[in-house]
PDB file of C-alpha atoms in Angstrom:
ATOM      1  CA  UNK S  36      -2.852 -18.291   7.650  1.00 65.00           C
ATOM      2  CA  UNK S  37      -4.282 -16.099  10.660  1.00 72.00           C
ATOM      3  CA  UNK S  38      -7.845 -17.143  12.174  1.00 81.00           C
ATOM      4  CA  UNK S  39      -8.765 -13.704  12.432  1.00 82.00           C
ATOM      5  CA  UNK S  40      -7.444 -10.328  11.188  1.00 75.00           C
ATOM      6  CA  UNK S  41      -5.573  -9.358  14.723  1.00 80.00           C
ATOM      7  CA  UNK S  42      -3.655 -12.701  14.212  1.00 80.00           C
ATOM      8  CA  UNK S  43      -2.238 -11.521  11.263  1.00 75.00           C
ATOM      9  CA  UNK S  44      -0.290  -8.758  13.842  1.00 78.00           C
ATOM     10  CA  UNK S  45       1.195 -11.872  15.917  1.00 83.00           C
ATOM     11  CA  UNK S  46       5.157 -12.014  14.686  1.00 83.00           C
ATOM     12  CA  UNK S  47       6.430 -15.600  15.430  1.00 86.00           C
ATOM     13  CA  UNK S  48       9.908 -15.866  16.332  1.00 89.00           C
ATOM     14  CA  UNK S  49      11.339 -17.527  12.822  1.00 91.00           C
ATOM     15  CA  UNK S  50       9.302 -14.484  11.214  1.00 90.00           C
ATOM     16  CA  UNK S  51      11.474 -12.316   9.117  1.00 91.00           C
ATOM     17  CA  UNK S  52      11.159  -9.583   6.329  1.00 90.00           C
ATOM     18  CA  UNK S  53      11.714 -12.432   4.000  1.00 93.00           C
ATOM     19  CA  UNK S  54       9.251 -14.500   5.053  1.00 92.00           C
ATOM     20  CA  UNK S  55       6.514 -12.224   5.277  1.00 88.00           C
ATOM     21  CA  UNK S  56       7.488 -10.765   1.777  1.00 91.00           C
ATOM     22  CA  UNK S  57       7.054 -14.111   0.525  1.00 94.00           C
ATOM     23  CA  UNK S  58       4.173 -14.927   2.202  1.00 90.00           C
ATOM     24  CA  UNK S  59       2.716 -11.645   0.812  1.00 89.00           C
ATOM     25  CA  UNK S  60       4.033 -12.512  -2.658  1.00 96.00           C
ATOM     26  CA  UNK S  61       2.051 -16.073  -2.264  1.00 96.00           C
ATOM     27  CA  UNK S  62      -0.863 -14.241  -0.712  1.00 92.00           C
ATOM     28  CA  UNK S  63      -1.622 -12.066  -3.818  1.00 93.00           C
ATOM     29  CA  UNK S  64      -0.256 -14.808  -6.331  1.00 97.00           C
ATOM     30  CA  UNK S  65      -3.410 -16.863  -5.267  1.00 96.00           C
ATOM     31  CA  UNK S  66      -6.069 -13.680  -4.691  1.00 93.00           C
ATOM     32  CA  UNK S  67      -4.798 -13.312  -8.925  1.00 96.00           C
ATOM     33  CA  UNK S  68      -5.224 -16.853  -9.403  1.00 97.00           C
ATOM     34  CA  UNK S  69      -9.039 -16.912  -8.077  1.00 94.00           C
ATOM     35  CA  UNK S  70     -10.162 -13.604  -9.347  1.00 96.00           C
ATOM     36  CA  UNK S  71      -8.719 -14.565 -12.839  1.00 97.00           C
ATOM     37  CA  UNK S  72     -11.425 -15.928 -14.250  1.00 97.00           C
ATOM     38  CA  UNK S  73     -14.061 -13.411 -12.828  1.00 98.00           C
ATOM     39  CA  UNK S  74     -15.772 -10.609 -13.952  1.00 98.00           C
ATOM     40  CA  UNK S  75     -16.513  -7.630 -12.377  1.00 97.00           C
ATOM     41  CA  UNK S  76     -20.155  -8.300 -11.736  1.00 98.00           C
ATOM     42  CA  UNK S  77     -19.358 -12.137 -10.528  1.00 98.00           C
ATOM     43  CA  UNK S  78     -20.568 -12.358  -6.611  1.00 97.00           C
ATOM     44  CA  UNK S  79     -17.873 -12.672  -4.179  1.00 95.00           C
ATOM     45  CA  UNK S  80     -18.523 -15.238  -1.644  1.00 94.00           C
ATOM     46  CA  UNK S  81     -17.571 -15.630   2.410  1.00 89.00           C
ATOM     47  CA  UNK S  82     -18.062 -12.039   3.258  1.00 88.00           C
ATOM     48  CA  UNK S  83     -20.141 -11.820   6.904  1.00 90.00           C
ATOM     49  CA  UNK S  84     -22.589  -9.210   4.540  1.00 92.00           C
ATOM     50  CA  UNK S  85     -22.834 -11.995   1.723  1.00 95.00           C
ATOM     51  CA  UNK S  86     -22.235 -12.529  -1.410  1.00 96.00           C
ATOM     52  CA  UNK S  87     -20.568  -9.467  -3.044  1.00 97.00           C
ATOM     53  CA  UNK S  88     -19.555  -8.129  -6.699  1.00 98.00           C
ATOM     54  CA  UNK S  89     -16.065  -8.631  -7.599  1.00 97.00           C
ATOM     55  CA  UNK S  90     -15.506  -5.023  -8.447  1.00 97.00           C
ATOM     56  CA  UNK S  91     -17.051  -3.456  -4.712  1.00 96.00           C
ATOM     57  CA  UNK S  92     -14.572  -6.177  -2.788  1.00 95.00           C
ATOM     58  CA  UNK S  93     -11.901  -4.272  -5.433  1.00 96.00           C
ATOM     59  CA  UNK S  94     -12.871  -1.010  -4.065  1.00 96.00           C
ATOM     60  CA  UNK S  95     -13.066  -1.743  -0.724  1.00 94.00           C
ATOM     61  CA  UNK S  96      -9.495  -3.327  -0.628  1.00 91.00           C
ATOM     62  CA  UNK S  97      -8.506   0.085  -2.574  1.00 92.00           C
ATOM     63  CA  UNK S  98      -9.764   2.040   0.078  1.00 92.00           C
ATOM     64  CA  UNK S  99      -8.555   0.128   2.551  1.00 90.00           C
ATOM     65  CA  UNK S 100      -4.808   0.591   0.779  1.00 87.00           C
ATOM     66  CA  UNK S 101      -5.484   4.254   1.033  1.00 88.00           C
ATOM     67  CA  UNK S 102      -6.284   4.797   4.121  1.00 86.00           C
ATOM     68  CA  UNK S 103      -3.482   2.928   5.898  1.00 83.00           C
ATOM     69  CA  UNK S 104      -1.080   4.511   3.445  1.00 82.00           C
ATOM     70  CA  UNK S 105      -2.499   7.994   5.016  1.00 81.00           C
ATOM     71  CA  UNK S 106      -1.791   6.136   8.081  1.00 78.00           C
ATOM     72  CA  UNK S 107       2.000   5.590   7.186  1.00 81.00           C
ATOM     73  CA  UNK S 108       2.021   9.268   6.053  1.00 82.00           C
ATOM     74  CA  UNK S 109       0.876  10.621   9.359  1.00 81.00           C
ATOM     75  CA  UNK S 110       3.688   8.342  11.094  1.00 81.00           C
ATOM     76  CA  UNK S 111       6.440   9.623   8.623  1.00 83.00           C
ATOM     77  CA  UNK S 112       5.482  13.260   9.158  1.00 86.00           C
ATOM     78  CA  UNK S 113       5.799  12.338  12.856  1.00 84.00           C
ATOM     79  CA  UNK S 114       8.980  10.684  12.631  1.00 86.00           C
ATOM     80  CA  UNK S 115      10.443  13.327  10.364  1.00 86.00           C
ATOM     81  CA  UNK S 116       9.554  16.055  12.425  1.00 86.00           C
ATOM     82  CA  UNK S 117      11.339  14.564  15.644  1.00 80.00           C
TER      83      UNK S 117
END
């Protein structure tokens, strides 16, 4: 697991699709696994802010998901128009 979120953009050489798939898969199979038991209003814990509701880190990661899929978007349009 990256230190810090620019580490996560580090490709090591015996990186492939595959293996970041599955690492993805793994990724969300535990992020299920610890949010199962939680409810909405439980506090969320290691942010730099503080503790933080289940439901705003939901939001935040949905927000996050749209805006780099505008970001994908803008490079298709780009790539298409080439």
């Amino acid at each position: 697991m990256p230190a810090t979120p620019d580490e996560s953009f580090v490709l090591l050489d015996d990186d492939t699709v595959a293996s970041v798939t599955r690492a993805h898969r793994e990724a969300c199979a535990a992020s299920r696994r610890a949010t199962a038991p939680l409810a909405l209003d439980d506090p969320v814990h290691g942010n730099r802010r503080g503790p933080l509701p289940l439901g705003w880190v939901y939001l935040h990661v949905l927000r996050e998901l749209a805006q780099h899929c505008g970001h994908a978007d803008i490079l298709r349009e780009q790539i298409l128009s080439r």
